Amino acid sequence: MYFFAVLATILVASSFAADAPAPQSAQSNACARRNSYLPVDGQCDAYVECTDYVPSQKLCPDGLHYDPTVAWPNYPCGYPSAVTCKSTYAIQPAQATKDCPHQFGYFPSPIAAPNDCGQYRMCISGKPYEMTCSTGLAFDFSNNRCNWPDLVASCNAEKYLGYQCPAASFDESGNPIKTNHKFESNCYAFYSCLSGKPRLLSCDSGFAFDPASGECIDADKVACNDNAQAVPQ
């Protein structure tokens, strides 16, 4: 889902890079290469595009930053989480809308249920789109990806998944021991605990979780409720 979201965003954003007269610093740069991009000192979202040695300053869409690692003619604007920019550098004023703090970006969803780490909002051209990670995963705003909730700093995995793991146990070498536990009312899903942190997993097709062994086994050997056929959403 993340890759589709990025693709859609980049395609739309590519039409929003604004042209502006090149500043004196850009003109004096004289474009050493015929076609290329150049950074604008002190700014995160501005850049200079050289076309046939002629410089013109451009501005990334609100919410995106110029990526100096991108080679011409590829689109040079990306999300701040993927583009390094000095904290002292300036950015353009936010062009907020009623539902989006920036024209482009990923943000916490204001309509998500409490402790729901899997729902988030994606903004494209100031329009909000409610998105949801796959079951059991949480959205990580530090890299704009869905990840295990115990690896997302902003997520309380226990509250999100509704499960508290037993105290962590370790083997003779001090390595944490993984344990699996039943997901109530659904025999095709289970909690996997490592170092006291839960993850919600599901058995492969044709298998069901066996609480006695703590493993997924042939579904015909596990007594399941007729209404429990899939991982809960």
PDB file of C-alpha atoms in Angstrom:
ATOM      1  CA  MET A   1       0.000   0.000   0.000  1.00  0.00           C
ATOM      2  CA  TYR A   2       2.884   2.359   0.821  1.00  0.00           C
ATOM      3  CA  PHE A   3       4.379   2.030  -2.652  1.00  0.00           C
ATOM      4  CA  PHE A   4       1.050   2.770  -4.343  1.00  0.00           C
ATOM      5  CA  ALA A   5       0.571   5.815  -2.108  1.00  0.00           C
ATOM      6  CA  VAL A   6       4.023   7.153  -2.947  1.00  0.00           C
ATOM      7  CA  LEU A   7       3.529   6.585  -6.667  1.00  0.00           C
ATOM      8  CA  ALA A   8       0.212   8.432  -6.647  1.00  0.00           C
ATOM      9  CA  THR A   9       1.676  11.287  -4.645  1.00  0.00           C
ATOM     10  CA  ILE A  10       4.729  11.725  -6.862  1.00  0.00           C
ATOM     11  CA  LEU A  11       2.670  11.675 -10.042  1.00  0.00           C
ATOM     12  CA  VAL A  12       0.383  14.383  -8.723  1.00  0.00           C
ATOM     13  CA  ALA A  13       3.148  16.381  -7.071  1.00  0.00           C
ATOM     14  CA  SER A  14       5.226  16.537 -10.235  1.00  0.00           C
ATOM     15  CA  SER A  15       2.795  19.056 -11.695  1.00  0.00           C
ATOM     16  CA  PHE A  16       3.108  21.407  -8.720  1.00  0.00           C
ATOM     17  CA  ALA A  17       6.762  22.420  -8.807  1.00  0.00           C
ATOM     18  CA  ALA A  18       6.624  26.207  -9.172  1.00  0.00           C
ATOM     19  CA  ASP A  19       8.854  28.242 -11.431  1.00  0.00           C
ATOM     20  CA  ALA A  20      10.341  31.477 -10.193  1.00  0.00           C
ATOM     21  CA  PRO A  21      13.028  33.859 -11.437  1.00  0.00           C
ATOM     22  CA  ALA A  22      16.429  32.507 -10.512  1.00  0.00           C
ATOM     23  CA  PRO A  23      18.074  34.390  -7.624  1.00  0.00           C
ATOM     24  CA  GLN A  24      21.362  36.161  -8.136  1.00  0.00           C
ATOM     25  CA  SER A  25      23.186  33.248  -6.462  1.00  0.00           C
ATOM     26  CA  ALA A  26      21.745  30.857  -9.010  1.00  0.00           C
ATOM     27  CA  GLN A  27      22.573  33.120 -11.945  1.00  0.00           C
ATOM     28  CA  SER A  28      26.140  33.470 -10.781  1.00  0.00           C
ATOM     29  CA  ASN A  29      26.397  29.681 -10.480  1.00  0.00           C
ATOM     30  CA  ALA A  30      26.306  29.647 -14.299  1.00  0.00           C
ATOM     31  CA  CYS A  31      25.135  26.004 -14.419  1.00  0.00           C
ATOM     32  CA  ALA A  32      28.358  24.045 -14.808  1.00  0.00           C
ATOM     33  CA  ARG A  33      26.380  21.213 -16.419  1.00  0.00           C
ATOM     34  CA  ARG A  34      23.936  21.625 -19.283  1.00  0.00           C
ATOM     35  CA  ASN A  35      21.049  19.846 -17.551  1.00  0.00           C
ATOM     36  CA  SER A  36      21.080  19.343 -13.790  1.00  0.00           C
ATOM     37  CA  TYR A  37      19.624  20.279 -10.406  1.00  0.00           C
ATOM     38  CA  LEU A  38      21.322  22.518  -7.857  1.00  0.00           C
ATOM     39  CA  PRO A  39      20.439  23.121  -4.188  1.00  0.00           C
ATOM     40  CA  VAL A  40      19.483  26.545  -2.877  1.00  0.00           C
ATOM     41  CA  ASP A  41      21.543  27.315   0.186  1.00  0.00           C
ATOM     42  CA  GLY A  42      19.481  27.749   3.341  1.00  0.00           C
ATOM     43  CA  GLN A  43      16.269  26.225   1.951  1.00  0.00           C
ATOM     44  CA  CYS A  44      14.859  22.705   2.179  1.00  0.00           C
ATOM     45  CA  ASP A  45      12.243  22.781  -0.555  1.00  0.00           C
ATOM     46  CA  ALA A  46      13.757  25.057  -3.212  1.00  0.00           C
ATOM     47  CA  TYR A  47      16.150  24.090  -5.970  1.00  0.00           C
ATOM     48  CA  VAL A  48      17.580  25.338  -9.240  1.00  0.00           C
ATOM     49  CA  GLU A  49      17.026  23.471 -12.488  1.00  0.00           C
ATOM     50  CA  CYS A  50      19.573  23.979 -15.229  1.00  0.00           C
ATOM     51  CA  THR A  51      18.237  23.504 -18.747  1.00  0.00           C
ATOM     52  CA  ASP A  52      20.688  24.088 -21.573  1.00  0.00           C
ATOM     53  CA  TYR A  53      22.871  25.911 -19.034  1.00  0.00           C
ATOM     54  CA  VAL A  54      20.018  28.305 -18.150  1.00  0.00           C
ATOM     55  CA  PRO A  55      19.123  28.301 -14.421  1.00  0.00           C
ATOM     56  CA  SER A  56      15.605  28.688 -13.049  1.00  0.00           C
ATOM     57  CA  GLN A  57      14.582  28.387  -9.427  1.00  0.00           C
ATOM     58  CA  LYS A  58      11.778  25.981  -8.586  1.00  0.00           C
ATOM     59  CA  LEU A  59       9.886  25.138  -5.436  1.00  0.00           C
ATOM     60  CA  CYS A  60       8.746  21.690  -4.350  1.00  0.00           C
ATOM     61  CA  PRO A  61       5.064  21.332  -3.460  1.00  0.00           C
ATOM     62  CA  ASP A  62       4.214  22.208   0.145  1.00  0.00           C
ATOM     63  CA  GLY A  63       5.151  19.269   2.349  1.00  0.00           C
ATOM     64  CA  LEU A  64       7.944  17.919   0.127  1.00  0.00           C
ATOM     65  CA  HIS A  65      11.685  18.667   0.201  1.00  0.00           C
ATOM     66  CA  TYR A  66      14.298  18.873  -2.514  1.00  0.00           C
ATOM     67  CA  ASP A  67      16.418  15.731  -2.693  1.00  0.00           C
ATOM     68  CA  PRO A  68      19.968  16.577  -3.837  1.00  0.00           C
ATOM     69  CA  THR A  69      20.703  12.906  -4.533  1.00  0.00           C
ATOM     70  CA  VAL A  70      18.234  12.795  -7.425  1.00  0.00           C
ATOM     71  CA  ALA A  71      19.766  13.087 -10.898  1.00  0.00           C
ATOM     72  CA  TRP A  72      18.181  15.139 -13.665  1.00  0.00           C
ATOM     73  CA  PRO A  73      15.607  14.628 -15.215  1.00  0.00           C
ATOM     74  CA  ASN A  74      14.024  12.541 -12.424  1.00  0.00           C
ATOM     75  CA  TYR A  75      11.551  14.317 -10.135  1.00  0.00           C
ATOM     76  CA  PRO A  76      13.693  15.819  -7.329  1.00  0.00           C
ATOM     77  CA  CYS A  77      11.150  16.314  -4.522  1.00  0.00           C
ATOM     78  CA  GLY A  78      10.488  13.772  -1.776  1.00  0.00           C
ATOM     79  CA  TYR A  79       9.026  13.376   1.692  1.00  0.00           C
ATOM     80  CA  PRO A  80      10.971  14.972   4.559  1.00  0.00           C
ATOM     81  CA  SER A  81      11.301  11.561   6.230  1.00  0.00           C
ATOM     82  CA  ALA A  82      13.430  10.416   3.283  1.00  0.00           C
ATOM     83  CA  VAL A  83      15.295  13.658   2.538  1.00  0.00           C
ATOM     84  CA  THR A  84      17.943  15.020   4.887  1.00  0.00           C
ATOM     85  CA  CYS A  85      17.757  18.762   5.435  1.00  0.00           C
ATOM     86  CA  LYS A  86      19.349  20.913   8.131  1.00  0.00           C
ATOM     87  CA  SER A  87      16.965  21.943  10.895  1.00  0.00           C
ATOM     88  CA  THR A  88      18.115  25.551  10.498  1.00  0.00           C
ATOM     89  CA  TYR A  89      17.111  25.686   6.829  1.00  0.00           C
ATOM     90  CA  ALA A  90      13.896  27.435   5.821  1.00  0.00           C
ATOM     91  CA  ILE A  91      10.812  25.920   4.226  1.00  0.00           C
ATOM     92  CA  GLN A  92       7.909  27.599   2.500  1.00  0.00           C
ATOM     93  CA  PRO A  93       4.867  28.561   4.597  1.00  0.00           C
ATOM     94  CA  ALA A  94       2.390  25.716   5.002  1.00  0.00           C
ATOM     95  CA  GLN A  95      -0.537  25.784   2.609  1.00  0.00           C
ATOM     96  CA  ALA A  96      -2.920  24.093   5.020  1.00  0.00           C
ATOM     97  CA  THR A  97      -6.474  23.122   4.162  1.00  0.00           C
ATOM     98  CA  LYS A  98      -9.382  22.243   6.403  1.00  0.00           C
ATOM     99  CA  ASP A  99      -8.272  18.597   6.550  1.00  0.00           C
ATOM    100  CA  CYS A 100      -4.531  18.723   5.808  1.00  0.00           C
ATOM    101  CA  PRO A 101      -1.741  20.611   7.607  1.00  0.00           C
ATOM    102  CA  HIS A 102       0.308  20.517   4.368  1.00  0.00           C
ATOM    103  CA  GLN A 103      -0.569  19.952   0.735  1.00  0.00           C
ATOM    104  CA  PHE A 104       1.367  16.686   0.716  1.00  0.00           C
ATOM    105  CA  GLY A 105       2.355  14.279   3.464  1.00  0.00           C
ATOM    106  CA  TYR A 106       1.319  11.618   5.952  1.00  0.00           C
ATOM    107  CA  PHE A 107      -0.378  12.610   9.205  1.00  0.00           C
ATOM    108  CA  PRO A 108      -2.215  11.093  12.191  1.00  0.00           C
ATOM    109  CA  SER A 109      -5.867  10.539  11.380  1.00  0.00           C
ATOM    110  CA  PRO A 110      -8.202  12.702  13.484  1.00  0.00           C
ATOM    111  CA  ILE A 111     -10.988  10.158  13.050  1.00  0.00           C
ATOM    112  CA  ALA A 112      -8.995   7.103  14.123  1.00  0.00           C
ATOM    113  CA  ALA A 113     -10.154   5.303  17.259  1.00  0.00           C
ATOM    114  CA  PRO A 114      -8.051   5.803  20.394  1.00  0.00           C
ATOM    115  CA  ASN A 115      -4.880   3.686  20.318  1.00  0.00           C
ATOM    116  CA  ASP A 116      -5.488   2.761  16.667  1.00  0.00           C
ATOM    117  CA  CYS A 117      -1.941   2.932  15.299  1.00  0.00           C
ATOM    118  CA  GLY A 118      -2.875   1.432  11.949  1.00  0.00           C
ATOM    119  CA  GLN A 119      -5.031   4.236  10.571  1.00  0.00           C
ATOM    120  CA  TYR A 120      -3.416   7.369   9.159  1.00  0.00           C
ATOM    121  CA  ARG A 121      -4.139  10.189   6.747  1.00  0.00           C
ATOM    122  CA  MET A 122      -2.408  10.814   3.432  1.00  0.00           C
ATOM    123  CA  CYS A 123      -2.757  14.273   1.879  1.00  0.00           C
ATOM    124  CA  ILE A 124      -2.417  14.901  -1.846  1.00  0.00           C
ATOM    125  CA  SER A 125      -2.900  18.444  -3.109  1.00  0.00           C
ATOM    126  CA  GLY A 126      -4.530  19.312   0.202  1.00  0.00           C
ATOM    127  CA  LYS A 127      -7.121  16.532  -0.041  1.00  0.00           C
ATOM    128  CA  PRO A 128      -7.261  13.893   2.723  1.00  0.00           C
ATOM    129  CA  TYR A 129      -7.313  10.151   2.112  1.00  0.00           C
ATOM    130  CA  GLU A 130      -7.838   7.806   5.034  1.00  0.00           C
ATOM    131  CA  MET A 131      -5.447   4.862   4.891  1.00  0.00           C
ATOM    132  CA  THR A 132      -5.082   1.699   6.968  1.00  0.00           C
ATOM    133  CA  CYS A 133      -2.133  -0.633   7.429  1.00  0.00           C
ATOM    134  CA  SER A 134      -2.579  -4.367   7.042  1.00  0.00           C
ATOM    135  CA  THR A 135      -4.047  -6.080  10.076  1.00  0.00           C
ATOM    136  CA  GLY A 136      -1.646  -6.114  12.998  1.00  0.00           C
ATOM    137  CA  LEU A 137       0.686  -3.441  11.626  1.00  0.00           C
ATOM    138  CA  ALA A 138       1.108   0.187  12.710  1.00  0.00           C
ATOM    139  CA  PHE A 139       2.033   3.242  10.662  1.00  0.00           C
ATOM    140  CA  ASP A 140       5.459   4.701  11.400  1.00  0.00           C
ATOM    141  CA  PHE A 141       5.592   8.433  10.652  1.00  0.00           C
ATOM    142  CA  SER A 142       9.381   8.475  10.921  1.00  0.00           C
ATOM    143  CA  ASN A 143       9.704   6.611   7.603  1.00  0.00           C
ATOM    144  CA  ASN A 144       6.141   6.570   6.215  1.00  0.00           C
ATOM    145  CA  ARG A 145       5.845   2.789   6.362  1.00  0.00           C
ATOM    146  CA  CYS A 146       3.667   0.225   8.083  1.00  0.00           C
ATOM    147  CA  ASN A 147       5.652  -1.796  10.603  1.00  0.00           C
ATOM    148  CA  TRP A 148       5.270  -4.065  13.617  1.00  0.00           C
ATOM    149  CA  PRO A 149       3.670  -1.939  16.347  1.00  0.00           C
ATOM    150  CA  ASP A 150       6.388  -2.761  18.881  1.00  0.00           C
ATOM    151  CA  LEU A 151       8.892  -1.143  16.493  1.00  0.00           C
ATOM    152  CA  VAL A 152       6.886   2.091  16.121  1.00  0.00           C
ATOM    153  CA  ALA A 153       7.836   4.588  18.828  1.00  0.00           C
ATOM    154  CA  SER A 154       4.482   6.387  18.745  1.00  0.00           C
ATOM    155  CA  CYS A 155       2.439   3.197  19.169  1.00  0.00           C
ATOM    156  CA  ASN A 156       1.489   1.360  22.339  1.00  0.00           C
ATOM    157  CA  ALA A 157       1.498  -2.188  20.968  1.00  0.00           C
ATOM    158  CA  GLU A 158      -0.362  -3.690  23.922  1.00  0.00           C
ATOM    159  CA  LYS A 159      -3.246  -1.210  23.739  1.00  0.00           C
ATOM    160  CA  TYR A 160      -3.369  -1.306  19.958  1.00  0.00           C
ATOM    161  CA  LEU A 161      -3.515  -5.106  19.723  1.00  0.00           C
ATOM    162  CA  GLY A 162      -5.473  -5.567  22.937  1.00  0.00           C
ATOM    163  CA  TYR A 163      -3.064  -8.101  24.377  1.00  0.00           C
ATOM    164  CA  GLN A 164      -0.483  -8.139  27.151  1.00  0.00           C
ATOM    165  CA  CYS A 165       2.249 -10.712  26.731  1.00  0.00           C
ATOM    166  CA  PRO A 166       3.480 -12.829  29.641  1.00  0.00           C
ATOM    167  CA  ALA A 167       6.739 -11.744  31.214  1.00  0.00           C
ATOM    168  CA  ALA A 168       9.669 -12.283  28.884  1.00  0.00           C
ATOM    169  CA  SER A 169      11.579 -15.533  29.260  1.00  0.00           C
ATOM    170  CA  PHE A 170      15.137 -16.333  28.161  1.00  0.00           C
ATOM    171  CA  ASP A 171      17.156 -19.420  27.282  1.00  0.00           C
ATOM    172  CA  GLU A 172      20.430 -20.464  28.886  1.00  0.00           C
ATOM    173  CA  SER A 173      22.366 -18.134  26.579  1.00  0.00           C
ATOM    174  CA  GLY A 174      20.246 -15.155  27.536  1.00  0.00           C
ATOM    175  CA  ASN A 175      18.341 -15.025  24.257  1.00  0.00           C
ATOM    176  CA  PRO A 176      14.611 -14.189  24.463  1.00  0.00           C
ATOM    177  CA  ILE A 177      12.242 -17.110  23.909  1.00  0.00           C
ATOM    178  CA  LYS A 178       9.351 -16.624  21.483  1.00  0.00           C
ATOM    179  CA  THR A 179       5.960 -17.873  22.651  1.00  0.00           C
ATOM    180  CA  ASN A 180       2.662 -18.031  20.760  1.00  0.00           C
ATOM    181  CA  HIS A 181      -0.763 -17.504  22.285  1.00  0.00           C
ATOM    182  CA  LYS A 182      -4.382 -17.931  21.272  1.00  0.00           C
ATOM    183  CA  PHE A 183      -6.373 -15.078  19.778  1.00  0.00           C
ATOM    184  CA  GLU A 184      -9.804 -15.375  21.377  1.00  0.00           C
ATOM    185  CA  SER A 185     -12.746 -15.999  19.014  1.00  0.00           C
ATOM    186  CA  ASN A 186     -10.514 -16.624  16.016  1.00  0.00           C
ATOM    187  CA  CYS A 187      -8.512 -19.791  15.587  1.00  0.00           C
ATOM    188  CA  TYR A 188      -6.717 -18.625  12.442  1.00  0.00           C
ATOM    189  CA  ALA A 189      -4.885 -15.813  14.224  1.00  0.00           C
ATOM    190  CA  PHE A 190      -2.548 -15.791  17.185  1.00  0.00           C
ATOM    191  CA  TYR A 191      -0.282 -13.541  19.214  1.00  0.00           C
ATOM    192  CA  SER A 192       3.446 -14.060  19.019  1.00  0.00           C
ATOM    193  CA  CYS A 193       5.424 -12.684  21.975  1.00  0.00           C
ATOM    194  CA  LEU A 194       9.115 -11.909  22.065  1.00  0.00           C
ATOM    195  CA  SER A 195      10.743  -9.972  24.908  1.00  0.00           C
ATOM    196  CA  GLY A 196       7.275  -9.230  26.261  1.00  0.00           C
ATOM    197  CA  LYS A 197       6.071  -7.488  23.076  1.00  0.00           C
ATOM    198  CA  PRO A 198       3.054  -8.801  21.108  1.00  0.00           C
ATOM    199  CA  ARG A 199       2.608  -9.197  17.372  1.00  0.00           C
ATOM    200  CA  LEU A 200      -0.602 -10.349  15.702  1.00  0.00           C
ATOM    201  CA  LEU A 201       0.012 -13.059  13.126  1.00  0.00           C
ATOM    202  CA  SER A 202      -2.132 -15.451  11.092  1.00  0.00           C
ATOM    203  CA  CYS A 203      -1.735 -19.030   9.988  1.00  0.00           C
ATOM    204  CA  ASP A 204      -1.241 -19.945   6.349  1.00  0.00           C
ATOM    205  CA  SER A 205      -4.231 -21.026   4.322  1.00  0.00           C
ATOM    206  CA  GLY A 206      -5.446 -24.470   5.381  1.00  0.00           C
ATOM    207  CA  PHE A 207      -3.928 -24.188   8.858  1.00  0.00           C
ATOM    208  CA  ALA A 208      -5.290 -23.078  12.208  1.00  0.00           C
ATOM    209  CA  PHE A 209      -3.678 -22.205  15.514  1.00  0.00           C
ATOM    210  CA  ASP A 210      -3.386 -24.999  18.054  1.00  0.00           C
ATOM    211  CA  PRO A 211      -3.125 -23.582  21.610  1.00  0.00           C
ATOM    212  CA  ALA A 212      -1.748 -26.876  22.946  1.00  0.00           C
ATOM    213  CA  SER A 213       1.335 -26.849  20.739  1.00  0.00           C
ATOM    214  CA  GLY A 214       1.481 -23.111  20.155  1.00  0.00           C
ATOM    215  CA  GLU A 215       1.797 -23.736  16.423  1.00  0.00           C
ATOM    216  CA  CYS A 216      -0.313 -23.649  13.267  1.00  0.00           C
ATOM    217  CA  ILE A 217      -1.422 -27.130  12.272  1.00  0.00           C
ATOM    218  CA  ASP A 218      -3.842 -28.711   9.790  1.00  0.00           C
ATOM    219  CA  ALA A 219      -7.126 -26.812  10.229  1.00  0.00           C
ATOM    220  CA  ASP A 220      -9.089 -30.098  10.206  1.00  0.00           C
ATOM    221  CA  LYS A 221      -7.410 -30.981  13.492  1.00  0.00           C
ATOM    222  CA  VAL A 222      -8.463 -27.771  15.268  1.00  0.00           C
ATOM    223  CA  ALA A 223     -11.983 -27.141  16.558  1.00  0.00           C
ATOM    224  CA  CYS A 224     -12.963 -23.728  15.158  1.00  0.00           C
ATOM    225  CA  ASN A 225     -16.147 -21.701  15.356  1.00  0.00           C
ATOM    226  CA  ASP A 226     -17.947 -21.529  12.036  1.00  0.00           C
ATOM    227  CA  ASN A 227     -17.943 -17.719  12.193  1.00  0.00           C
ATOM    228  CA  ALA A 228     -14.188 -17.447  12.753  1.00  0.00           C
ATOM    229  CA  GLN A 229     -12.720 -17.849   9.306  1.00  0.00           C
ATOM    230  CA  ALA A 230     -10.139 -15.114   8.952  1.00  0.00           C
ATOM    231  CA  VAL A 231      -7.843 -12.765  10.736  1.00  0.00           C
ATOM    232  CA  PRO A 232      -9.930 -10.018  12.382  1.00  0.00           C
ATOM    233  CA  GLN A 233      -9.955  -6.594  10.737  1.00  0.00           C
TER     234      GLN A 233
END
